[in-house]
Amino acid sequence: MTNPPNNTGTQTSIATPAPIATPIPIASQASIATPTPIASQASIATQTSMPAGVGKLESMLVCDDDQIFRTRLVRALQSRGYNPLVATNAEEAIVLARRHKPERAIVDMRMPGMSGLDLLERLIEIDAEMQVVILTGYGSIANAVEATRRGARDYLTKPVDTDQILAAFEREADAPADLAETTPSLARVEWEHIQRILSDCGGNISQAARMLGIHRRSLQRKLQKLPPLE
């Protein structure tokens, strides 16, 4: 059988579709520039320089019933890198000493209740290595000798500044204190004794005069004089 003629003529080949362009691959996450890691807290701390002279805080017990003097001393010690433990009387000081075992102690001589000398002995009993400096507003050679005999590092007469106190701790333990520099004159000793008796009498001049064994007017004349400088 004869095939019918092809009326369409030469068969046109079907155009092959153009190949789809291969998309440019997106850079993988690994190829993306890795951000600079943020410094850890530890590394930041390492890079930050510590203030000069500040290292391990030394514990320092401060026992004084004078609020103004105590507050100023504590602030001065903190600014020098110390960690003060604050007590207003001997009983509080003993509790703090047992709990924290401070390396050093600054103790006022005259306080309500237990005296500074008695507190000194209690502190030495708690820790024989504790260094104690005694402060007093009524200095005398006898008290200085007694304080050092009981184990005090040094004995200083007020007014005294923080640097003098710290220097007393740095003094060699077996180096004798230079009493010549702190020995008060006879007039100074008399004036301090009068002030101490007057304070014990609550400012009552008549009672203080009786305790001193002098006439009230004589005491008034002495009180009107300026305190001796040395």
Coordinates of C-alpha atoms in Angstrom, one line a residue, residues 2-220:
T2 CA 1.3 3.4 -1.0
N3 CA 1.8 5.9 1.7
P4 CA 0.0 9.2 1.2
P5 CA 2.2 12.0 0.1
N6 CA 3.5 14.4 2.8
N7 CA 1.7 17.7 2.2
T8 CA 3.8 19.6 4.8
G9 CA 7.0 19.4 2.8
T10 CA 10.3 18.9 4.5
Q11 CA 9.8 18.3 8.1
T12 CA 11.2 21.1 10.2
S13 CA 13.1 19.9 13.1
I14 CA 11.9 21.1 16.5
A15 CA 14.2 23.6 18.1
T16 CA 16.0 22.2 21.1
P17 CA 15.3 24.5 24.0
A18 CA 18.3 26.5 25.2
P19 CA 19.8 25.0 28.3
I20 CA 18.9 26.8 31.4
A21 CA 21.8 28.8 32.8
T22 CA 23.3 27.1 35.8
P23 CA 22.8 29.5 38.8
I24 CA 25.9 30.8 40.3
P25 CA 26.2 28.9 43.6
I26 CA 25.7 31.0 46.7
A27 CA 28.7 31.1 48.9
S28 CA 28.4 28.6 51.6
Q29 CA 28.3 29.7 55.2
A30 CA 31.8 28.4 55.7
S31 CA 33.1 30.7 52.9
I32 CA 31.5 33.8 54.4
A33 CA 34.1 35.8 56.3
T34 CA 34.3 34.6 59.9
P35 CA 33.6 37.5 62.2
T36 CA 36.3 38.4 64.7
P37 CA 35.4 36.7 67.9
I38 CA 34.4 38.9 70.8
A39 CA 36.9 38.9 73.5
S40 CA 35.9 36.9 76.5
Q41 CA 35.3 38.5 79.9
A42 CA 38.5 36.8 81.1
S43 CA 40.6 38.3 78.3
I44 CA 39.1 41.7 78.9
A45 CA 40.0 41.5 82.5
T46 CA 43.5 40.5 81.6
Q47 CA 43.9 43.5 79.3
T48 CA 42.6 45.9 81.9
S49 CA 45.5 47.0 84.1
M50 CA 45.0 47.1 87.8
P51 CA 45.6 50.3 89.7
A52 CA 49.2 50.6 91.0
G53 CA 49.6 49.3 94.5
V54 CA 46.3 47.4 94.6
G55 CA 46.6 43.7 95.0
K56 CA 45.5 41.4 97.7
L57 CA 43.5 43.3 100.2
E58 CA 44.9 43.0 103.7
S59 CA 42.4 42.7 106.5
M60 CA 42.7 45.4 109.1
L61 CA 40.6 45.6 112.3
V62 CA 39.8 49.1 113.5
C63 CA 38.4 49.6 117.0
D64 CA 37.7 53.1 118.2
D65 CA 34.6 54.6 119.8
D66 CA 35.3 58.1 118.2
Q67 CA 32.9 58.0 115.3
I68 CA 34.5 60.9 113.4
F69 CA 38.1 59.6 113.7
R70 CA 37.0 56.0 113.0
T71 CA 35.1 57.0 109.8
R72 CA 38.0 59.0 108.5
L73 CA 40.5 56.3 109.3
V74 CA 38.5 53.6 107.6
R75 CA 38.1 55.6 104.4
A76 CA 41.8 56.4 104.3
L77 CA 42.6 52.7 104.7
Q78 CA 40.2 51.7 102.0
S79 CA 41.8 54.2 99.6
R80 CA 45.2 52.5 100.3
G81 CA 43.9 49.0 99.4
Y82 CA 43.0 47.7 102.9
N83 CA 39.8 45.9 103.9
P84 CA 38.9 47.4 107.3
L85 CA 36.8 45.5 109.8
V86 CA 35.1 48.1 112.0
A87 CA 34.3 47.8 115.7
T88 CA 33.0 50.5 118.1
N89 CA 34.0 48.7 121.3
A90 CA 36.2 45.8 122.5
E91 CA 33.3 43.2 122.5
E92 CA 32.6 43.9 118.8
A93 CA 36.3 43.7 118.0
I94 CA 36.7 40.3 119.7
V95 CA 33.8 38.9 117.6
L96 CA 35.3 40.2 114.4
A97 CA 38.7 38.9 115.2
R98 CA 37.5 35.4 115.9
R99 CA 35.5 35.4 112.7
H100 CA 37.9 36.9 110.2
K101 CA 41.4 36.6 111.8
P102 CA 42.7 40.0 110.6
E103 CA 46.4 40.4 110.0
R104 CA 46.5 43.8 111.7
A105 CA 44.5 45.8 114.3
I106 CA 44.3 49.5 115.3
V107 CA 42.9 49.8 118.8
D108 CA 42.0 52.9 120.8
M109 CA 43.4 52.9 124.4
R110 CA 40.3 54.4 126.2
M111 CA 36.9 53.0 125.3
P112 CA 33.7 52.3 127.3
G113 CA 34.0 48.9 128.9
M114 CA 37.1 46.9 128.2
S115 CA 40.2 49.1 127.7
G116 CA 42.5 48.9 124.7
L117 CA 45.2 47.2 126.7
D118 CA 42.9 44.4 127.8
L119 CA 41.6 44.1 124.2
L120 CA 45.2 43.8 123.0
E121 CA 45.7 40.8 125.2
R122 CA 42.5 39.2 123.9
L123 CA 43.5 39.7 120.3
I124 CA 46.9 38.2 120.9
E125 CA 45.2 35.2 122.4
I126 CA 43.0 34.8 119.3
D127 CA 46.0 35.1 116.9
A128 CA 49.5 35.4 118.2
E129 CA 50.7 36.6 114.8
M130 CA 48.3 39.6 114.8
Q131 CA 50.0 43.0 114.7
V132 CA 48.3 45.6 117.0
V133 CA 49.0 49.3 117.2
I134 CA 47.5 51.2 120.2
L135 CA 46.2 54.7 119.8
T136 CA 45.5 57.1 122.6
G137 CA 44.6 60.7 123.2
Y138 CA 46.4 60.7 126.6
G139 CA 50.0 59.6 125.9
S140 CA 52.4 58.6 128.6
I141 CA 55.7 56.7 128.7
A142 CA 54.2 54.3 131.3
N143 CA 51.3 53.4 129.0
A144 CA 53.6 53.0 126.0
V145 CA 55.9 50.6 127.9
E146 CA 52.9 48.6 129.2
A147 CA 51.4 48.3 125.7
T148 CA 54.6 47.0 124.2
R149 CA 55.1 44.7 127.1
R150 CA 51.7 43.1 126.4
G151 CA 52.5 42.6 122.7
A152 CA 51.6 45.8 120.9
R153 CA 53.5 46.6 117.7
D154 CA 53.6 50.2 118.6
Y155 CA 51.9 52.9 120.7
L156 CA 50.9 56.3 119.1
T157 CA 49.5 59.4 120.6
K158 CA 46.6 61.2 118.8
P159 CA 46.4 63.3 116.7
V160 CA 47.9 60.8 114.3
D161 CA 47.4 60.3 110.5
T162 CA 47.0 57.1 108.5
D163 CA 50.5 57.1 107.1
Q164 CA 52.0 57.3 110.6
I165 CA 49.9 54.3 111.7
L166 CA 50.9 52.2 108.7
A167 CA 54.5 53.2 109.2
A168 CA 54.3 51.8 112.8
F169 CA 53.2 48.4 111.3
E170 CA 56.2 48.4 109.0
R171 CA 58.7 49.1 111.7
E172 CA 60.9 46.2 112.6
A173 CA 59.4 44.2 115.4
D174 CA 62.6 44.2 117.5
A175 CA 63.3 47.9 116.8
P176 CA 62.6 50.0 119.9
A177 CA 60.2 52.9 119.5
D178 CA 61.8 56.3 119.5
L179 CA 60.3 57.6 122.7
A180 CA 62.2 60.8 122.5
E181 CA 60.1 61.9 119.6
T182 CA 56.8 61.2 121.3
T183 CA 57.7 62.1 125.0
P184 CA 55.4 64.9 126.0
S185 CA 56.6 67.8 128.1
L186 CA 55.5 68.1 131.8
A187 CA 53.0 70.9 130.9
R188 CA 51.5 68.7 128.2
V189 CA 51.2 65.7 130.5
E190 CA 49.4 67.9 133.1
W191 CA 47.1 69.3 130.5
E192 CA 46.2 65.9 129.1
H193 CA 45.6 64.6 132.7
I194 CA 43.3 67.5 133.4
Q195 CA 41.3 66.8 130.2
R196 CA 41.0 63.2 131.0
I197 CA 39.7 63.8 134.5
L198 CA 37.3 66.5 133.2
S199 CA 36.0 64.0 130.6
D200 CA 35.5 61.3 133.3
C201 CA 33.5 63.9 135.3
G202 CA 31.3 64.7 132.3
G203 CA 32.6 68.2 132.0
N204 CA 31.8 69.1 135.7
I205 CA 34.5 71.5 136.7
S206 CA 33.7 71.4 140.4
Q207 CA 33.9 67.5 140.5
A208 CA 37.0 67.5 138.4
A209 CA 38.7 70.0 140.8
R210 CA 37.9 67.8 143.8
M211 CA 39.4 64.8 142.1
L212 CA 42.5 66.8 141.1
G213 CA 42.8 68.2 144.6
I214 CA 42.9 71.8 143.5
H215 CA 40.6 74.8 143.8
R216 CA 37.8 75.3 141.3
R217 CA 39.2 78.7 140.2
S218 CA 42.6 77.3 139.7
L219 CA 41.2 74.6 137.4
Q220 CA 39.3 77.2 135.5

